[in-house]
PDB file of C-alpha atoms in Angstrom:
ATOM      1  CA  MET A   1      84.254 128.041 237.926  1.00 49.00           C
ATOM      2  CA  ARG A   2      84.760 131.301 239.835  1.00 53.00           C
ATOM      3  CA  LYS A   3      87.891 129.869 241.518  1.00 49.00           C
ATOM      4  CA  LEU A   4      89.290 128.827 238.143  1.00 40.00           C
ATOM      5  CA  ILE A   5      88.771 132.286 236.660  1.00 45.00           C
ATOM      6  CA  THR A   6      90.318 133.918 239.742  1.00 41.00           C
ATOM      7  CA  SER A   7      93.310 131.567 239.596  1.00 45.00           C
ATOM      8  CA  VAL A   8      93.873 132.272 235.895  1.00 39.00           C
ATOM      9  CA  ALA A   9      93.588 136.040 236.489  1.00 41.00           C
ATOM     10  CA  VAL A  10      96.091 135.941 239.367  1.00 40.00           C
ATOM     11  CA  ALA A  11      98.536 133.832 237.348  1.00 43.00           C
ATOM     12  CA  THR A  12      98.230 136.154 234.331  1.00 41.00           C
ATOM     13  CA  CYS A  13      98.816 139.269 236.457  1.00 40.00           C
ATOM     14  CA  SER A  14     101.840 137.624 238.059  1.00 41.00           C
ATOM     15  CA  LEU A  15     103.343 136.776 234.657  1.00 38.00           C
ATOM     16  CA  LEU A  16     102.697 140.298 233.365  1.00 38.00           C
ATOM     17  CA  ALA A  17     104.375 141.819 236.422  1.00 41.00           C
ATOM     18  CA  GLN A  18     107.443 139.645 235.871  1.00 42.00           C
ATOM     19  CA  ALA A  19     107.569 140.572 232.171  1.00 43.00           C
ATOM     20  CA  VAL A  20     107.368 144.293 232.947  1.00 44.00           C
ATOM     21  CA  ALA A  21     110.284 144.061 235.393  1.00 69.00           C
ATOM     22  CA  ASN A  22     112.483 142.011 233.048  1.00 92.00           C
ATOM     23  CA  VAL A  23     115.644 143.969 232.267  1.00 96.00           C
ATOM     24  CA  GLU A  24     117.286 141.400 230.002  1.00 96.00           C
ATOM     25  CA  GLY A  25     117.786 142.357 226.385  1.00 96.00           C
ATOM     26  CA  PHE A  26     119.487 144.997 224.285  1.00 97.00           C
ATOM     27  CA  TRP A  27     119.456 148.633 225.375  1.00 98.00           C
ATOM     28  CA  THR A  28     120.663 151.773 223.619  1.00 98.00           C
ATOM     29  CA  THR A  29     122.615 154.043 225.939  1.00 97.00           C
ATOM     30  CA  ILE A  30     122.122 157.779 225.584  1.00 94.00           C
ATOM     31  CA  ASP A  31     124.933 160.327 226.035  1.00 90.00           C
ATOM     32  CA  ASP A  32     124.081 162.654 228.942  1.00 85.00           C
ATOM     33  CA  SER A  33     125.553 165.783 227.351  1.00 87.00           C
ATOM     34  CA  THR A  34     124.509 165.380 223.680  1.00 91.00           C
ATOM     35  CA  ASN A  35     121.362 163.280 224.163  1.00 92.00           C
ATOM     36  CA  GLU A  36     122.521 161.082 221.247  1.00 94.00           C
ATOM     37  CA  ALA A  37     122.634 157.287 221.069  1.00 95.00           C
ATOM     38  CA  LYS A  38     126.072 156.122 222.173  1.00 95.00           C
ATOM     39  CA  SER A  39     126.175 152.312 222.399  1.00 97.00           C
ATOM     40  CA  VAL A  40     124.155 149.128 222.695  1.00 98.00           C
ATOM     41  CA  VAL A  41     124.449 147.134 225.911  1.00 98.00           C
ATOM     42  CA  GLN A  42     123.266 143.565 226.305  1.00 97.00           C
ATOM     43  CA  VAL A  43     121.812 143.060 229.768  1.00 97.00           C
ATOM     44  CA  TYR A  44     121.861 139.373 230.653  1.00 96.00           C
ATOM     45  CA  LYS A  45     121.553 137.003 233.592  1.00 96.00           C
ATOM     46  CA  HIS A  46     124.151 134.524 234.790  1.00 96.00           C
ATOM     47  CA  ASN A  47     123.714 132.379 237.915  1.00 96.00           C
ATOM     48  CA  GLY A  48     120.855 134.567 239.150  1.00 94.00           C
ATOM     49  CA  LYS A  49     122.723 137.876 238.817  1.00 97.00           C
ATOM     50  CA  VAL A  50     122.468 140.563 236.145  1.00 97.00           C
ATOM     51  CA  TYR A  51     125.361 141.765 233.985  1.00 98.00           C
ATOM     52  CA  GLY A  52     125.718 144.172 231.086  1.00 98.00           C
ATOM     53  CA  ARG A  53     128.125 144.040 228.143  1.00 97.00           C
ATOM     54  CA  VAL A  54     128.785 146.636 225.444  1.00 97.00           C
ATOM     55  CA  VAL A  55     127.927 144.862 222.169  1.00 97.00           C
ATOM     56  CA  GLN A  56     127.943 147.797 219.766  1.00 97.00           C
ATOM     57  CA  LEU A  57     129.517 151.257 219.733  1.00 97.00           C
ATOM     58  CA  LEU A  58     127.530 153.850 217.805  1.00 96.00           C
ATOM     59  CA  LYS A  59     129.951 156.773 218.199  1.00 88.00           C
ATOM     60  CA  ASN A  60     133.667 156.201 218.820  1.00 90.00           C
ATOM     61  CA  LYS A  61     133.994 152.652 217.477  1.00 93.00           C
ATOM     62  CA  ASN A  62     137.626 152.321 218.643  1.00 95.00           C
ATOM     63  CA  ALA A  63     137.029 153.556 222.201  1.00 95.00           C
ATOM     64  CA  THR A  64     139.069 152.010 224.982  1.00 96.00           C
ATOM     65  CA  ALA A  65     138.271 151.916 228.673  1.00 96.00           C
ATOM     66  CA  LYS A  66     140.396 153.978 231.045  1.00 96.00           C
ATOM     67  CA  ILE A  67     141.183 151.012 233.256  1.00 96.00           C
ATOM     68  CA  PRO A  68     144.366 148.938 233.557  1.00 95.00           C
ATOM     69  CA  GLY A  69     145.339 147.589 230.142  1.00 94.00           C
ATOM     70  CA  ASN A  70     143.043 150.029 228.297  1.00 95.00           C
ATOM     71  CA  PRO A  71     140.840 147.230 226.860  1.00 96.00           C
ATOM     72  CA  PRO A  72     138.446 147.981 223.997  1.00 97.00           C
ATOM     73  CA  THR A  73     135.078 149.222 225.243  1.00 97.00           C
ATOM     74  CA  LEU A  74     133.369 146.964 222.711  1.00 96.00           C
ATOM     75  CA  GLY A  75     132.878 143.588 224.395  1.00 96.00           C
ATOM     76  CA  LEU A  76     133.516 144.965 227.886  1.00 97.00           C
ATOM     77  CA  ASP A  77     131.238 144.056 230.783  1.00 98.00           C
ATOM     78  CA  ILE A  78     130.290 147.384 232.366  1.00 98.00           C
ATOM     79  CA  ILE A  79     127.629 146.082 234.782  1.00 98.00           C
ATOM     80  CA  TRP A  80     128.033 143.168 237.165  1.00 97.00           C
ATOM     81  CA  ASP A  81     126.543 141.386 240.185  1.00 97.00           C
ATOM     82  CA  LEU A  82     123.101 143.031 240.293  1.00 97.00           C
ATOM     83  CA  GLU A  83     120.432 141.079 242.172  1.00 97.00           C
ATOM     84  CA  LYS A  84     116.663 141.395 241.933  1.00 95.00           C
ATOM     85  CA  ASP A  85     114.918 143.144 244.824  1.00 92.00           C
ATOM     86  CA  ASP A  86     111.220 143.503 243.917  1.00 90.00           C
ATOM     87  CA  ASP A  87     111.179 145.541 240.658  1.00 91.00           C
ATOM     88  CA  VAL A  88     114.694 146.946 241.167  1.00 96.00           C
ATOM     89  CA  TYR A  89     118.032 145.269 240.553  1.00 97.00           C
ATOM     90  CA  SER A  90     120.701 146.478 242.965  1.00 97.00           C
ATOM     91  CA  GLY A  91     123.824 145.556 244.911  1.00 97.00           C
ATOM     92  CA  GLY A  92     126.092 145.515 241.882  1.00 97.00           C
ATOM     93  CA  LYS A  93     128.624 147.732 240.177  1.00 97.00           C
ATOM     94  CA  VAL A  94     128.725 149.805 236.997  1.00 97.00           C
ATOM     95  CA  LEU A  95     131.863 150.947 235.196  1.00 97.00           C
ATOM     96  CA  ASP A  96     132.047 154.256 233.370  1.00 95.00           C
ATOM     97  CA  PRO A  97     134.608 153.232 230.735  1.00 95.00           C
ATOM     98  CA  GLU A  98     135.349 156.841 229.730  1.00 93.00           C
ATOM     99  CA  LYS A  99     136.388 157.796 233.263  1.00 93.00           C
ATOM    100  CA  GLY A 100     137.562 154.409 234.512  1.00 95.00           C
ATOM    101  CA  SER A 101     135.370 154.862 237.584  1.00 95.00           C
ATOM    102  CA  VAL A 102     133.278 152.143 239.220  1.00 96.00           C
ATOM    103  CA  TYR A 103     130.069 152.996 241.069  1.00 97.00           C
ATOM    104  CA  ARG A 104     127.457 151.120 243.078  1.00 97.00           C
ATOM    105  CA  CYS A 105     124.398 150.797 240.888  1.00 97.00           C
ATOM    106  CA  SER A 106     120.782 149.886 240.580  1.00 97.00           C
ATOM    107  CA  MET A 107     118.471 149.535 237.602  1.00 98.00           C
ATOM    108  CA  TRP A 108     114.788 149.192 236.949  1.00 97.00           C
ATOM    109  CA  ARG A 109     112.478 149.056 233.997  1.00 97.00           C
ATOM    110  CA  GLU A 110     109.885 151.677 233.100  1.00 96.00           C
ATOM    111  CA  GLY A 111     108.039 150.498 229.994  1.00 94.00           C
ATOM    112  CA  ASP A 112     110.467 150.481 227.066  1.00 94.00           C
ATOM    113  CA  THR A 113     113.136 152.313 229.038  1.00 97.00           C
ATOM    114  CA  LEU A 114     115.712 151.091 231.502  1.00 98.00           C
ATOM    115  CA  LYS A 115     116.777 153.383 234.318  1.00 97.00           C
ATOM    116  CA  MET A 116     120.426 152.921 235.273  1.00 97.00           C
ATOM    117  CA  ARG A 117     121.575 154.706 238.435  1.00 96.00           C
ATOM    118  CA  GLY A 118     125.237 154.970 239.430  1.00 95.00           C
ATOM    119  CA  LYS A 119     125.966 155.996 243.028  1.00 97.00           C
ATOM    120  CA  LEU A 120     129.005 157.363 244.813  1.00 93.00           C
ATOM    121  CA  GLY A 121     128.368 158.098 248.474  1.00 92.00           C
ATOM    122  CA  ILE A 122     125.228 160.242 248.680  1.00 93.00           C
ATOM    123  CA  PHE A 123     125.581 161.388 245.062  1.00 94.00           C
ATOM    124  CA  PHE A 124     123.999 159.628 242.112  1.00 94.00           C
ATOM    125  CA  ARG A 125     123.313 160.008 238.400  1.00 93.00           C
ATOM    126  CA  THR A 126     120.508 158.252 236.548  1.00 95.00           C
ATOM    127  CA  GLN A 127     120.580 157.509 232.830  1.00 95.00           C
ATOM    128  CA  THR A 128     117.628 156.437 230.729  1.00 96.00           C
ATOM    129  CA  TRP A 129     118.394 153.714 228.197  1.00 97.00           C
ATOM    130  CA  GLN A 130     116.033 152.898 225.337  1.00 97.00           C
ATOM    131  CA  LYS A 131     114.910 149.389 224.373  1.00 97.00           C
ATOM    132  CA  ASN A 132     116.800 148.363 221.234  1.00 96.00           C
ATOM    133  CA  THR A 133     114.847 146.167 218.828  1.00 93.00           C
ATOM    134  CA  THR A 134     117.144 146.478 215.796  1.00 95.00           C
ATOM    135  CA  PHE A 135     120.441 145.034 217.069  1.00 94.00           C
ATOM    136  CA  LYS A 136     121.018 141.517 215.743  1.00 93.00           C
ATOM    137  CA  PRO A 137     123.407 139.453 217.900  1.00 91.00           C
ATOM    138  CA  LYS A 138     125.725 136.927 216.289  1.00 88.00           C
ATOM    139  CA  SER A 139     124.732 134.354 218.917  1.00 85.00           C
ATOM    140  CA  LYS A 140     121.532 133.828 220.868  1.00 83.00           C
ATOM    141  CA  ALA A 141     123.420 132.400 223.844  1.00 84.00           C
ATOM    142  CA  ALA A 142     123.854 134.649 226.876  1.00 81.00           C
ATOM    143  CA  PRO A 143     127.475 135.626 227.454  1.00 90.00           C
ATOM    144  CA  THR A 144     129.609 134.434 230.345  1.00 93.00           C
ATOM    145  CA  PRO A 145     130.563 137.360 232.598  1.00 95.00           C
ATOM    146  CA  LYS A 146     134.071 138.764 232.326  1.00 93.00           C
ATOM    147  CA  ILE A 147     134.385 141.318 235.100  1.00 93.00           C
ATOM    148  CA  PRO A 148     137.108 143.801 234.180  1.00 93.00           C
ATOM    149  CA  LYS A 149     140.077 144.474 236.416  1.00 89.00           C
ATOM    150  CA  VAL A 150     139.737 147.992 237.754  1.00 87.00           C
ATOM    151  CA  LYS A 151     141.774 150.069 240.184  1.00 72.00           C
TER     152      LYS A 151
END
């Protein structure tokens, strides 16, 4: 009986640890300078890697990315190729659509917030995104990645 209880406790703790580290879902991005909600990004997995797509713009609804072709920011994948490493996802890229710059990135979950860190050389900037529970997607299926063409 003691072994059964121990096994159940270990399995429960393992499942809780995985749930805490899960970054998939909808996240509200916060503008660094104004501290206001800016967009909603869907973070999703595809073939074992993590991606992020802008699914709603809360400010400039007609924004375009400053990359070749100036595509609309809405619907643009801004995060790609992140891989899980313990409780951190790293090894991927993040696009700042307003600047057209691509950075190495990592992300991790802290409760109902997602920490997104963009890195360039030894410099980095970390944003805190809030869990979004109000966005209603048109489809429940995870998107297929469309990595944008950048310089």
